[in-house]
Coordinates of C-alpha atoms in Angstrom, one line a residue:
M27 CA 13.5 -59.0 25.8
K28 CA 15.5 -57.9 27.6
D29 CA 17.9 -59.8 26.4
F30 CA 16.8 -58.6 22.5
F31 CA 17.0 -54.7 23.5
K32 CA 20.5 -55.3 24.9
Y33 CA 22.1 -57.3 21.9
T34 CA 20.3 -54.4 20.1
L35 CA 22.0 -52.0 22.2
A36 CA 25.4 -52.9 21.6
T37 CA 24.8 -53.7 18.3
I38 CA 24.1 -50.2 17.2
T39 CA 26.9 -49.4 19.5
G40 CA 29.6 -51.2 17.9
I41 CA 27.9 -49.7 14.4
V42 CA 27.5 -46.2 15.0
A43 CA 31.5 -46.7 16.9
L44 CA 32.6 -48.1 13.4
V45 CA 31.2 -45.6 11.2
V46 CA 33.6 -43.1 13.4
I47 CA 36.5 -44.9 13.4
T48 CA 36.3 -45.5 9.7
G49 CA 35.5 -41.5 9.5
I50 CA 38.3 -41.0 11.4
F51 CA 40.8 -43.3 9.4
A52 CA 39.0 -42.0 6.3
L53 CA 39.9 -38.3 7.4
I54 CA 43.4 -39.6 7.9
S55 CA 44.0 -41.5 4.7
I56 CA 42.5 -37.6 3.1
V57 CA 45.2 -35.3 5.6
G58 CA 47.6 -37.5 4.5
M59 CA 47.2 -37.7 1.0
I60 CA 46.9 -34.0 0.7
S61 CA 49.6 -33.5 2.8
T62 CA 51.4 -35.8 0.8
G63 CA 50.3 -33.4 -2.6
E64 CA 51.9 -30.2 -0.8
S65 CA 54.7 -31.3 0.1
S66 CA 57.8 -30.8 -1.8
Q67 CA 57.2 -33.6 -5.2
K68 CA 59.2 -35.9 -6.1
V69 CA 60.7 -35.8 -9.7
K70 CA 61.6 -38.5 -11.8
D71 CA 64.4 -38.5 -13.8
N72 CA 64.3 -38.6 -17.6
S73 CA 60.3 -37.0 -16.7
V74 CA 57.2 -35.6 -19.2
F75 CA 54.9 -32.4 -17.8
V76 CA 51.7 -33.1 -19.0
L77 CA 49.7 -30.1 -19.7
K78 CA 45.4 -30.4 -20.3
L79 CA 44.1 -28.2 -21.9
S80 CA 40.2 -29.3 -20.7
G81 CA 37.7 -27.2 -19.4
D82 CA 37.7 -23.7 -17.7
M83 CA 40.5 -21.8 -16.6
E84 CA 40.0 -18.6 -14.6
E85 CA 42.2 -16.3 -13.1
R86 CA 43.0 -18.2 -10.2
S87 CA 42.1 -22.2 -8.7
Q88 CA 40.4 -22.7 -6.3
D89 CA 41.0 -25.6 -3.8
N90 CA 39.2 -28.0 -3.8
F91 CA 40.5 -30.9 -1.1
L92 CA 38.3 -33.6 -3.3
S93 CA 39.9 -32.2 -6.5
E94 CA 43.5 -32.9 -4.7
L95 CA 42.4 -36.8 -4.9
S96 CA 42.2 -36.6 -8.6
D97 CA 43.1 -34.7 -11.7
D98 CA 39.5 -34.9 -13.0
T99 CA 39.2 -30.8 -12.4
N100 CA 37.1 -29.1 -15.1
T101 CA 38.6 -26.1 -14.2
I102 CA 41.8 -24.7 -13.2
G103 CA 43.8 -21.9 -12.6
L104 CA 46.6 -19.6 -14.4
D105 CA 48.4 -19.1 -12.1
D106 CA 49.2 -22.9 -11.4
V107 CA 49.7 -23.3 -14.9
L108 CA 52.4 -20.5 -15.6
K109 CA 54.1 -21.8 -11.3
A110 CA 54.0 -25.5 -13.5
I111 CA 55.4 -24.3 -16.5
D112 CA 58.3 -22.1 -14.8
N113 CA 59.2 -24.8 -12.1
A114 CA 59.5 -27.6 -15.4
K115 CA 61.5 -25.2 -16.9
K116 CA 63.8 -24.8 -14.0
N117 CA 63.7 -28.8 -12.9
N118 CA 66.6 -31.0 -15.3
K119 CA 64.7 -33.5 -15.0
I120 CA 62.0 -32.8 -17.0
K121 CA 62.8 -33.6 -20.9
G122 CA 59.8 -31.4 -21.8
I123 CA 55.9 -30.9 -21.8
Y124 CA 53.1 -32.7 -23.6
I125 CA 50.4 -31.2 -23.9
E126 CA 47.2 -32.7 -24.4
A127 CA 44.0 -30.2 -26.1
G128 CA 40.4 -30.8 -25.2
T129 CA 37.1 -28.8 -25.2
F130 CA 39.0 -26.0 -23.5
S131 CA 37.0 -22.1 -22.4
P132 CA 39.6 -20.0 -20.9
D133 CA 38.6 -16.4 -19.6
S134 CA 39.9 -14.7 -22.4
Y135 CA 42.2 -14.3 -24.8
A136 CA 45.0 -11.8 -21.9
S137 CA 45.6 -15.3 -20.3
L138 CA 45.5 -17.6 -23.5
Q139 CA 48.4 -15.5 -24.3
A140 CA 49.5 -15.2 -20.3
M141 CA 49.8 -19.1 -21.4
R142 CA 51.6 -19.0 -24.5
N143 CA 54.4 -17.0 -23.7
A144 CA 55.2 -19.0 -20.7
L145 CA 55.7 -22.1 -22.5
N146 CA 57.7 -19.5 -25.2
D147 CA 60.1 -18.8 -22.6
F148 CA 60.1 -22.8 -21.8
K149 CA 60.9 -23.5 -25.6
K150 CA 64.0 -21.4 -25.8
S151 CA 64.9 -23.2 -22.0
G152 CA 66.1 -26.0 -24.9
K153 CA 63.5 -28.1 -23.8
W154 CA 61.1 -29.8 -25.9
I155 CA 56.9 -29.1 -26.5
I156 CA 54.9 -31.8 -28.2
A157 CA 51.0 -31.2 -28.8
Y158 CA 47.6 -33.3 -29.7
G159 CA 44.3 -33.2 -29.8
D160 CA 41.3 -34.8 -31.2
V161 CA 39.9 -31.4 -31.4
Y162 CA 40.9 -28.5 -31.1
T163 CA 39.5 -25.0 -30.4
Q164 CA 40.5 -22.0 -31.5
G165 CA 41.9 -20.8 -28.2
A166 CA 43.1 -24.4 -27.6
Y167 CA 44.8 -24.1 -31.5
Y168 CA 46.6 -20.8 -30.3
V169 CA 48.1 -21.9 -27.2
C170 CA 49.6 -24.9 -28.8
S171 CA 50.7 -23.6 -32.0
V172 CA 53.6 -22.5 -30.1
A173 CA 54.6 -26.5 -29.8
N174 CA 57.8 -27.5 -31.8
K175 CA 54.9 -30.3 -33.2
V176 CA 51.3 -30.1 -33.5
Y177 CA 49.8 -33.3 -33.7
L178 CA 45.7 -33.8 -34.7
N179 CA 43.2 -36.6 -34.7
P180 CA 43.3 -38.2 -38.2
V181 CA 39.5 -37.4 -38.6
G182 CA 39.7 -34.6 -35.4
L183 CA 39.5 -31.1 -36.2
I184 CA 40.2 -27.7 -35.7
D185 CA 37.9 -24.8 -35.0
W186 CA 39.3 -21.8 -36.7
H187 CA 36.9 -19.0 -37.4
G188 CA 38.4 -15.8 -36.5
L189 CA 37.2 -13.7 -33.7
A190 CA 33.1 -12.2 -33.0
A191 CA 31.4 -10.4 -30.9
E192 CA 27.9 -10.8 -30.5
P193 CA 26.1 -8.5 -27.1
Y194 CA 22.0 -9.4 -26.4
Y195 CA 19.9 -7.1 -25.7
I196 CA 17.0 -7.4 -22.9
K197 CA 15.3 -3.9 -23.1
D198 CA 11.9 -5.7 -25.3
M199 CA 11.5 -8.9 -22.9
L200 CA 11.4 -6.8 -19.6
A201 CA 8.8 -4.3 -21.9
K202 CA 6.7 -7.4 -21.8
L203 CA 6.7 -7.8 -17.7
G204 CA 5.9 -4.2 -17.5
V205 CA 9.4 -3.6 -15.9
K206 CA 11.9 -0.3 -17.8
V207 CA 15.2 0.5 -16.5
Q208 CA 15.5 3.9 -15.6
L209 CA 19.3 5.1 -16.8
F210 CA 21.8 7.9 -16.0
K211 CA 25.0 7.8 -16.9
V212 CA 28.6 9.2 -18.5
G213 CA 30.0 8.5 -21.5
T214 CA 29.5 7.7 -25.0
Y215 CA 31.1 4.5 -25.0
K216 CA 30.0 3.6 -21.8
S217 CA 27.9 0.7 -23.6
M218 CA 27.5 -1.4 -20.7
P219 CA 23.2 -0.2 -20.0
E220 CA 22.3 -1.0 -23.4
T221 CA 21.6 -4.4 -22.6
Y222 CA 18.8 -3.2 -20.5
T223 CA 17.5 0.7 -22.7
A224 CA 19.0 -0.4 -26.6
N225 CA 18.5 -3.1 -29.5
K226 CA 21.5 -2.9 -30.6
M227 CA 24.8 -1.5 -30.7
S228 CA 25.7 2.3 -30.3
D229 CA 27.5 3.7 -33.4
A230 CA 30.7 4.8 -30.7
N231 CA 30.2 0.8 -29.1
R232 CA 30.2 -0.8 -32.6
E233 CA 33.3 1.0 -33.8
Q234 CA 35.3 0.4 -30.1
V235 CA 34.4 -3.6 -30.5
S236 CA 35.2 -3.8 -33.7
A237 CA 38.5 -2.0 -32.7
Y238 CA 38.9 -4.3 -29.7
I239 CA 38.2 -7.9 -31.7
R240 CA 40.6 -7.1 -34.3
G241 CA 43.1 -5.7 -32.6
I242 CA 43.3 -9.1 -30.6
W243 CA 42.9 -11.4 -34.1
N244 CA 45.6 -9.8 -35.1
T245 CA 48.0 -10.5 -32.1
V246 CA 46.3 -14.4 -32.1
C247 CA 47.1 -14.1 -36.2
N248 CA 50.7 -12.5 -35.9
D249 CA 51.6 -15.4 -33.4
V250 CA 50.3 -18.3 -35.0
S251 CA 52.2 -17.0 -38.1
K252 CA 55.3 -16.1 -36.8
S253 CA 55.5 -20.2 -34.6
R254 CA 53.8 -21.8 -38.4
G255 CA 55.0 -20.0 -40.6
I256 CA 52.0 -19.7 -42.1
R257 CA 50.9 -15.8 -43.5
N258 CA 48.1 -13.5 -41.5
D259 CA 46.6 -13.7 -45.4
K260 CA 46.3 -17.4 -45.6
L261 CA 45.4 -17.5 -41.8
N262 CA 42.5 -15.6 -42.2
S263 CA 41.0 -18.1 -45.7
F264 CA 41.1 -20.3 -43.6
A265 CA 39.2 -18.4 -41.3
D266 CA 36.8 -17.8 -44.0
N267 CA 36.7 -20.4 -45.9
Y268 CA 35.2 -22.7 -42.8
I269 CA 38.8 -24.5 -42.5
T270 CA 36.8 -25.9 -39.2
L271 CA 35.2 -28.1 -41.8
A272 CA 38.3 -29.3 -43.7
D273 CA 39.2 -32.6 -43.9
A274 CA 42.4 -33.5 -41.5
K275 CA 44.7 -34.0 -44.1
E276 CA 43.9 -30.4 -45.1
Y277 CA 45.5 -29.0 -41.8
V278 CA 48.7 -31.0 -42.9
S279 CA 48.7 -29.7 -46.1
N280 CA 48.3 -26.2 -44.8
K281 CA 51.2 -26.7 -42.0
M282 CA 48.3 -26.3 -39.2
V283 CA 50.0 -29.2 -37.7
D284 CA 52.7 -31.6 -38.6
G285 CA 50.9 -34.9 -38.8
L286 CA 47.6 -37.0 -38.6
L287 CA 48.8 -39.4 -36.3
Y288 CA 46.0 -41.4 -32.8
N289 CA 47.1 -40.7 -28.9
E290 CA 48.8 -44.0 -28.7
Q291 CA 51.9 -42.7 -31.7
V292 CA 52.2 -39.4 -30.6
K293 CA 53.4 -40.8 -27.3
D294 CA 56.1 -43.4 -29.4
K295 CA 57.2 -40.2 -30.4
I296 CA 58.0 -39.1 -26.9
K297 CA 59.4 -42.2 -26.2
K298 CA 62.0 -41.5 -28.8
L299 CA 62.6 -37.6 -27.6
L300 CA 63.1 -39.4 -23.9
N301 CA 65.4 -41.9 -25.8
T302 CA 63.8 -45.0 -23.5
N303 CA 62.5 -47.9 -24.8
S304 CA 59.8 -48.3 -26.7
K305 CA 58.2 -50.5 -23.9
D306 CA 59.3 -48.3 -21.0
A307 CA 55.7 -46.1 -19.6
I308 CA 56.1 -42.4 -19.5
N309 CA 57.3 -40.3 -16.3
Q310 CA 54.3 -38.1 -15.9
L311 CA 53.9 -35.4 -13.6
S312 CA 50.3 -33.5 -13.7
L313 CA 49.5 -29.9 -13.1
N314 CA 49.2 -30.8 -9.6
Q315 CA 51.9 -32.0 -9.8
M316 CA 54.7 -29.2 -11.0
T317 CA 52.6 -26.4 -9.3
N318 CA 53.6 -28.9 -5.9
I319 CA 57.8 -29.2 -6.7
K320 CA 58.9 -26.5 -4.2
S321 CA 61.2 -23.5 -5.0
D322 CA 64.0 -23.1 -2.6
N323 CA 64.8 -19.4 -3.2
N324 CA 63.0 -18.2 -0.3
D325 CA 65.5 -16.1 0.8
G326 CA 65.9 -12.5 0.5
G327 CA 62.5 -10.3 -0.4
K328 CA 59.1 -11.0 0.1
I329 CA 57.2 -9.7 -3.1
A330 CA 53.1 -10.3 -2.8
V331 CA 51.1 -11.0 -5.4
Y332 CA 48.2 -10.2 -4.5
Y333 CA 44.8 -11.3 -6.7
A334 CA 41.8 -9.0 -7.6
Y335 CA 39.2 -11.2 -9.4
G336 CA 35.3 -10.8 -10.3
N337 CA 33.1 -8.0 -10.1
V338 CA 33.8 -5.4 -7.6
V339 CA 31.5 -4.8 -4.3
S340 CA 31.1 -3.1 -1.5
S341 CA 30.4 -6.5 0.4
D342 CA 30.4 -10.1 -1.2
I343 CA 26.8 -10.8 -0.3
T344 CA 25.5 -10.5 -3.1
E345 CA 28.0 -12.1 -5.1
G346 CA 26.8 -16.1 -4.0
G347 CA 30.6 -17.2 -3.3
S348 CA 31.4 -16.0 -7.2
P349 CA 34.6 -14.5 -6.8
C350 CA 34.6 -11.0 -6.8
I351 CA 37.0 -8.3 -5.5
S352 CA 34.3 -6.8 -2.2
S353 CA 36.0 -3.1 -1.0
E354 CA 35.7 -5.0 2.7
K355 CA 38.0 -7.4 2.1
V356 CA 40.5 -6.2 0.0
D357 CA 40.8 -3.1 2.0
A358 CA 41.7 -5.0 5.2
D359 CA 43.9 -8.1 3.1
L360 CA 46.0 -4.5 2.0
E361 CA 46.3 -3.1 5.5
K362 CA 48.0 -6.1 6.4
L363 CA 50.3 -6.1 3.9
K364 CA 51.8 -2.8 4.0
N365 CA 52.2 -3.5 8.0
D366 CA 53.9 -6.8 7.5
D367 CA 57.5 -5.9 7.2
D368 CA 58.9 -9.2 5.3
I369 CA 56.4 -7.8 2.7
K370 CA 59.1 -5.3 0.2
A371 CA 56.3 -4.5 -3.1
V372 CA 53.4 -5.8 -3.9
V373 CA 52.1 -6.8 -7.7
I374 CA 47.7 -6.7 -7.2
R375 CA 46.3 -8.8 -10.5
V376 CA 43.5 -7.3 -11.4
N377 CA 40.9 -9.0 -14.0
S378 CA 37.5 -7.2 -13.3
G379 CA 35.1 -5.6 -16.3
G380 CA 34.6 -2.9 -12.5
G381 CA 31.4 -2.6 -10.5
S382 CA 31.2 -0.4 -8.2
S383 CA 31.7 3.4 -8.5
F384 CA 31.9 3.6 -4.1
A385 CA 33.8 0.7 -4.0
S386 CA 36.6 0.8 -6.6
E387 CA 36.9 4.3 -4.8
Q388 CA 37.6 2.7 -1.4
I389 CA 40.1 0.1 -2.9
W390 CA 41.9 3.4 -4.9
H391 CA 42.2 5.1 -1.0
A392 CA 43.4 1.3 -0.1
V393 CA 46.1 1.2 -2.7
E394 CA 47.1 4.9 -2.0
M395 CA 47.7 3.8 1.8
L396 CA 49.7 1.0 0.4
K397 CA 51.3 2.8 -1.8
A398 CA 52.6 5.6 0.6
K399 CA 54.9 2.6 2.6
K400 CA 55.8 -0.1 -0.3
P401 CA 55.5 -0.4 -4.0
V402 CA 52.9 -1.2 -6.1
V403 CA 52.5 -2.6 -9.1
I404 CA 49.4 -3.8 -11.2
S405 CA 49.5 -6.3 -13.3
M406 CA 45.7 -6.5 -15.9
G407 CA 45.0 -10.1 -16.5
G408 CA 41.3 -9.9 -19.5
M409 CA 40.2 -7.5 -18.7
A410 CA 40.6 -4.1 -16.0
A411 CA 38.8 -1.7 -16.8
S412 CA 36.0 0.6 -15.9
G413 CA 36.2 0.2 -11.9
A414 CA 39.0 -2.0 -11.7
Y415 CA 40.8 0.8 -13.7
Y416 CA 40.0 3.3 -11.8
L417 CA 41.5 1.0 -8.4
S418 CA 44.9 0.8 -10.8
C419 CA 45.4 4.1 -11.8
G420 CA 47.0 5.0 -8.2
A421 CA 49.6 2.2 -8.5
N422 CA 53.5 3.2 -9.1
W423 CA 53.3 1.1 -12.3
I424 CA 51.0 -0.7 -14.3
V425 CA 51.7 -3.7 -16.4
A426 CA 49.0 -5.3 -18.7
E427 CA 48.6 -7.3 -21.9
P428 CA 48.8 -6.2 -25.5
T429 CA 45.0 -7.6 -25.5
T430 CA 44.0 -6.8 -21.8
L431 CA 40.8 -5.2 -22.2
T432 CA 41.4 -1.5 -20.0
G433 CA 39.7 2.4 -20.1
S434 CA 36.6 2.1 -19.8
I435 CA 36.8 5.7 -17.7
G436 CA 33.2 6.6 -17.4
I437 CA 30.3 5.7 -14.4
F438 CA 26.5 5.0 -15.2
G439 CA 23.5 4.1 -12.9
M440 CA 20.1 2.3 -13.7
I441 CA 17.2 2.0 -11.5
P442 CA 14.5 -0.9 -12.3
D443 CA 11.0 1.4 -12.5
I444 CA 8.6 -2.2 -12.4
S445 CA 5.9 0.2 -11.8
G446 CA 4.0 -0.7 -15.2
L447 CA 4.6 -5.1 -13.9
L448 CA 3.1 -3.7 -10.8
T449 CA 0.3 -1.9 -11.6
Q450 CA -0.1 -2.9 -15.3
K451 CA 0.2 -6.3 -15.5
L452 CA -0.8 -7.5 -11.9
G453 CA -3.4 -3.9 -11.1
V454 CA -1.5 -2.8 -8.0
R455 CA -2.7 0.6 -6.2
F456 CA -0.6 2.9 -4.7
D457 CA -1.2 5.7 -2.7
V458 CA 1.2 8.2 -0.6
E459 CA 0.8 10.4 2.1
K460 CA 3.9 12.5 2.7
T461 CA 6.1 15.3 4.3
N462 CA 8.6 16.3 2.0
R463 CA 8.6 16.5 -1.8
G464 CA 11.4 13.5 -1.6
S465 CA 9.2 11.7 1.0
D466 CA 8.5 9.1 -1.7
F467 CA 11.9 9.2 -3.8
G468 CA 12.9 5.5 -4.8
S469 CA 8.9 4.4 -4.5
I470 CA 8.5 1.3 -6.5
G471 CA 4.8 2.1 -7.5
R472 CA 6.2 5.6 -10.1
P473 CA 9.2 5.7 -12.2
F474 CA 11.4 9.2 -11.3
N475 CA 10.2 12.4 -11.6
V476 CA 12.5 15.5 -13.6
D477 CA 13.3 16.4 -10.1
E478 CA 14.6 13.4 -9.3
S479 CA 16.3 13.0 -12.5
K480 CA 18.3 15.7 -12.5
A481 CA 19.6 14.8 -8.3
F482 CA 20.3 12.0 -9.6
Q483 CA 22.0 12.4 -13.3
A484 CA 24.2 14.9 -10.9
S485 CA 25.5 12.6 -8.3
I486 CA 26.9 10.5 -11.8
D487 CA 28.3 14.0 -13.3
R488 CA 30.1 14.0 -9.8
G489 CA 31.5 10.5 -9.4
Y490 CA 32.4 10.7 -12.9
I491 CA 34.2 14.1 -12.1
L492 CA 36.3 12.6 -9.4
F493 CA 37.1 9.3 -11.1
R494 CA 38.9 11.4 -14.2
S495 CA 40.5 13.4 -11.8
R496 CA 41.9 10.3 -9.8
V497 CA 42.8 9.1 -13.7
A498 CA 44.9 12.3 -14.3
N499 CA 46.5 12.3 -10.4
G500 CA 47.7 8.6 -11.2
R501 CA 48.6 8.7 -14.4
N502 CA 50.1 12.4 -14.3
M503 CA 48.2 13.5 -16.6
K504 CA 46.0 16.6 -17.1
V505 CA 42.7 16.5 -17.0
T506 CA 41.7 17.4 -20.4
D507 CA 43.9 15.2 -21.8
V508 CA 42.3 12.2 -19.5
E509 CA 39.0 13.3 -20.8
K510 CA 39.9 12.7 -24.4
I511 CA 40.2 9.1 -24.5
A512 CA 37.5 8.8 -21.9
Q513 CA 33.8 8.4 -21.6
G514 CA 34.0 4.8 -20.9
H515 CA 36.1 4.0 -24.0
V516 CA 37.6 0.5 -24.1
W517 CA 40.3 -0.2 -25.6
L518 CA 43.2 -2.8 -25.7
G519 CA 46.6 -2.9 -24.0
E520 CA 48.4 -1.8 -27.0
T521 CA 46.5 1.1 -27.5
A522 CA 46.5 2.1 -24.1
I523 CA 50.5 1.8 -23.2
K524 CA 50.1 4.5 -26.6
L525 CA 47.5 6.5 -24.6
H526 CA 49.3 7.1 -21.2
L527 CA 47.3 4.3 -19.4
V528 CA 49.5 1.4 -18.7
D529 CA 53.3 2.1 -18.6
Q530 CA 54.6 -1.7 -19.5
L531 CA 53.4 -4.5 -21.6
G532 CA 53.9 -8.0 -20.5
G533 CA 52.3 -10.1 -18.2
I534 CA 52.6 -11.6 -14.2
D535 CA 55.8 -12.4 -14.5
A536 CA 57.1 -9.1 -16.1
A537 CA 55.0 -6.8 -13.4
I538 CA 56.5 -8.9 -11.0
A539 CA 60.3 -8.6 -11.5
K540 CA 59.4 -4.0 -12.0
A541 CA 58.5 -4.7 -8.4
A542 CA 61.3 -6.4 -8.0
K543 CA 63.5 -3.8 -9.4
L544 CA 60.6 -0.9 -7.2
A545 CA 62.0 -2.0 -3.8
K546 CA 65.9 -2.0 -5.1
I547 CA 66.2 -6.0 -4.2
D548 CA 68.7 -7.8 -6.4
K549 CA 66.7 -9.8 -9.5
S550 CA 68.2 -13.4 -7.6
G551 CA 67.5 -12.1 -4.1
Y552 CA 63.8 -12.3 -3.7
Y553 CA 60.9 -14.7 -4.1
T554 CA 56.7 -14.5 -4.1
E555 CA 53.6 -15.7 -2.4
S556 CA 50.1 -15.5 -3.3
Y557 CA 47.5 -13.4 -1.3
P558 CA 44.9 -13.7 -0.5
E559 CA 45.6 -17.2 1.1
K560 CA 43.7 -20.2 -0.7
V561 CA 40.7 -21.9 1.7
S562 CA 42.6 -24.6 4.2
W563 CA 41.2 -27.5 3.5
I564 CA 40.2 -28.1 7.2
D565 CA 38.0 -25.4 6.6
Q566 CA 36.4 -27.1 3.3
I567 CA 35.3 -29.8 5.5
L568 CA 33.5 -27.7 8.0
N569 CA 32.5 -25.3 6.4
S570 CA 32.4 -24.9 2.6
S571 CA 29.4 -24.9 0.7
L572 CA 27.8 -27.6 3.3
K573 CA 26.5 -24.0 5.0
K574 CA 25.8 -22.4 2.1
G575 CA 23.4 -24.7 0.2
S576 CA 21.0 -22.0 -1.3
N577 CA 24.3 -21.6 -3.6
Y578 CA 23.6 -25.3 -5.2
L579 CA 20.9 -23.7 -7.0
D580 CA 22.0 -20.4 -7.4
E581 CA 25.7 -22.7 -9.3
N582 CA 22.8 -24.8 -11.1
L583 CA 20.9 -21.8 -12.8
K584 CA 24.2 -20.4 -13.8
S585 CA 25.3 -23.2 -15.5
T586 CA 21.7 -23.2 -17.0
L587 CA 21.8 -19.6 -18.2
G588 CA 25.8 -19.2 -19.0
E589 CA 26.5 -16.4 -20.6
Y590 CA 22.9 -14.7 -19.8
Y591 CA 23.0 -15.4 -15.9
E592 CA 25.1 -12.5 -14.6
P593 CA 22.8 -9.9 -16.9
L594 CA 19.4 -10.9 -15.1
M595 CA 21.2 -11.5 -11.8
L596 CA 21.8 -8.1 -12.1
V597 CA 18.4 -7.1 -12.4
K598 CA 17.3 -9.2 -9.5
K599 CA 20.2 -7.1 -7.4
L600 CA 19.7 -4.2 -8.2
N601 CA 17.9 -3.1 -4.9
K602 CA 21.0 -4.6 -3.3
T603 CA 23.9 -3.2 -5.0
D604 CA 25.5 -0.1 -5.4
R605 CA 23.4 2.5 -7.9
V606 CA 26.7 3.8 -8.8
Q607 CA 28.9 1.1 -11.5
A608 CA 31.4 1.9 -13.4
R609 CA 31.8 -1.3 -15.1
I610 CA 32.0 -2.7 -18.8
P611 CA 29.2 -6.1 -19.8
F612 CA 30.1 -8.8 -17.9
A613 CA 30.8 -10.8 -20.8
V614 CA 32.7 -9.5 -23.7
N615 CA 31.1 -12.2 -25.7
I616 CA 33.9 -12.7 -27.9
K617 CA 33.5 -16.2 -29.7

């Protein structure tokens, strides 16, 4: 029996040792693979950059050490796409780009426009672009239409239908639960609260929604028309007549595509462009590989590109790990950038519909402090509206895409009244004894009274006056002129420049070039570095989502509810978020 326990213990010890050793070797292998990926990528002669348009696209990619082991990721970052295209343009061994389109869900048409402009710039360098898809979503086709040749599967389709905005309203649903939302706001066009307080678009909101979806669609049609040689009226006719459901041959006859081919046939076309044997393999580089081609230009002045996207909040505690613009973190980060003498200018890339008015004011102040020491340029993505415009308005220069949603100068406060749910639906009763008139202010047992409502509205009015003055001072405008374009009105970038809300139309490259100019850095004498730094692979292994198990349920709920997740979560988080908000609807809901 003694020998049995001895041998059993030895076996268990051996197994544990084997697991530990195997784990160490596995970790070393992962580190090696990641390190290889992070080192300078070697490019073979006669190579092609393969850009897969599928899954989601967000403002910035989130490094995941597991995704580094595979290119099969569901989310790509616009930052990586733009960097990869630029690297491909500058590398003489890259002869062209092959775009493989699939089910593609970008965060905005402004992001699509930025990608398309980068591809157009690549093409101007004398290199070619070939696009192929079994199915093209409308956004994917908009991007791919810039290619020299666009091919489609013989039984494929192009989803070309125009744009529609379809807001949703949950006032009646809340009423069935005995819940009402007490609204306090400034701004005729401030439409975000309508989700909770109305059953349809207000006339003011319909006016602005109509303007921006038509503006975006005109931009899409103009760009496709120029690339494909199809008149705008024809493109609109295609959308009106459900060309999405047409025979694939009609796409060829209508010049939307150049031919109907299968995947391997397209590869034969690429081999001819490369002048290689039809039996030879194509030298391909993925998005991950292209972004890891290191630039030789690390001399001269450094320009920091700081990414700020998601809801504007005071603290990220309520966001459950979702990307957000936390004033606590952003203020600290901008302070570090201000004190870093190697950084000559800062570009803040903003993509947000706003959020907390208080947090926006804090970040505005941090931008003012940063601007006092070095130039600050704002680069607006798909949205930089309401609170996001608030924090941006004091910068030295503002650059927006023509299809950026911006402005929306206005604020509101929403307080849920759940007394009906508690007293009428659940039979809960309340009684109170207090020392002062306002001692039970904010009680869940009753709605606001008249005096409380007046006091809350007064605080909203003060916040709006402050917001408006920040814009007036930052944009060198009279308050009366700001008021004419404020009231919560959302504008497209192409209109905002005429209203002096932005200074220039363009992408992040234009913003970087302007920052260099303001910092008086020679055109060839600067390089960029992105901030905040992404989480390292070791921190992902030790910390990451394993310590945040509750996020698993949250992510599944978000996946299930889709566009309905944010408004329902706001109701859940109202008591944890700042009462005064400066934001536009969570999902502009452009389809």
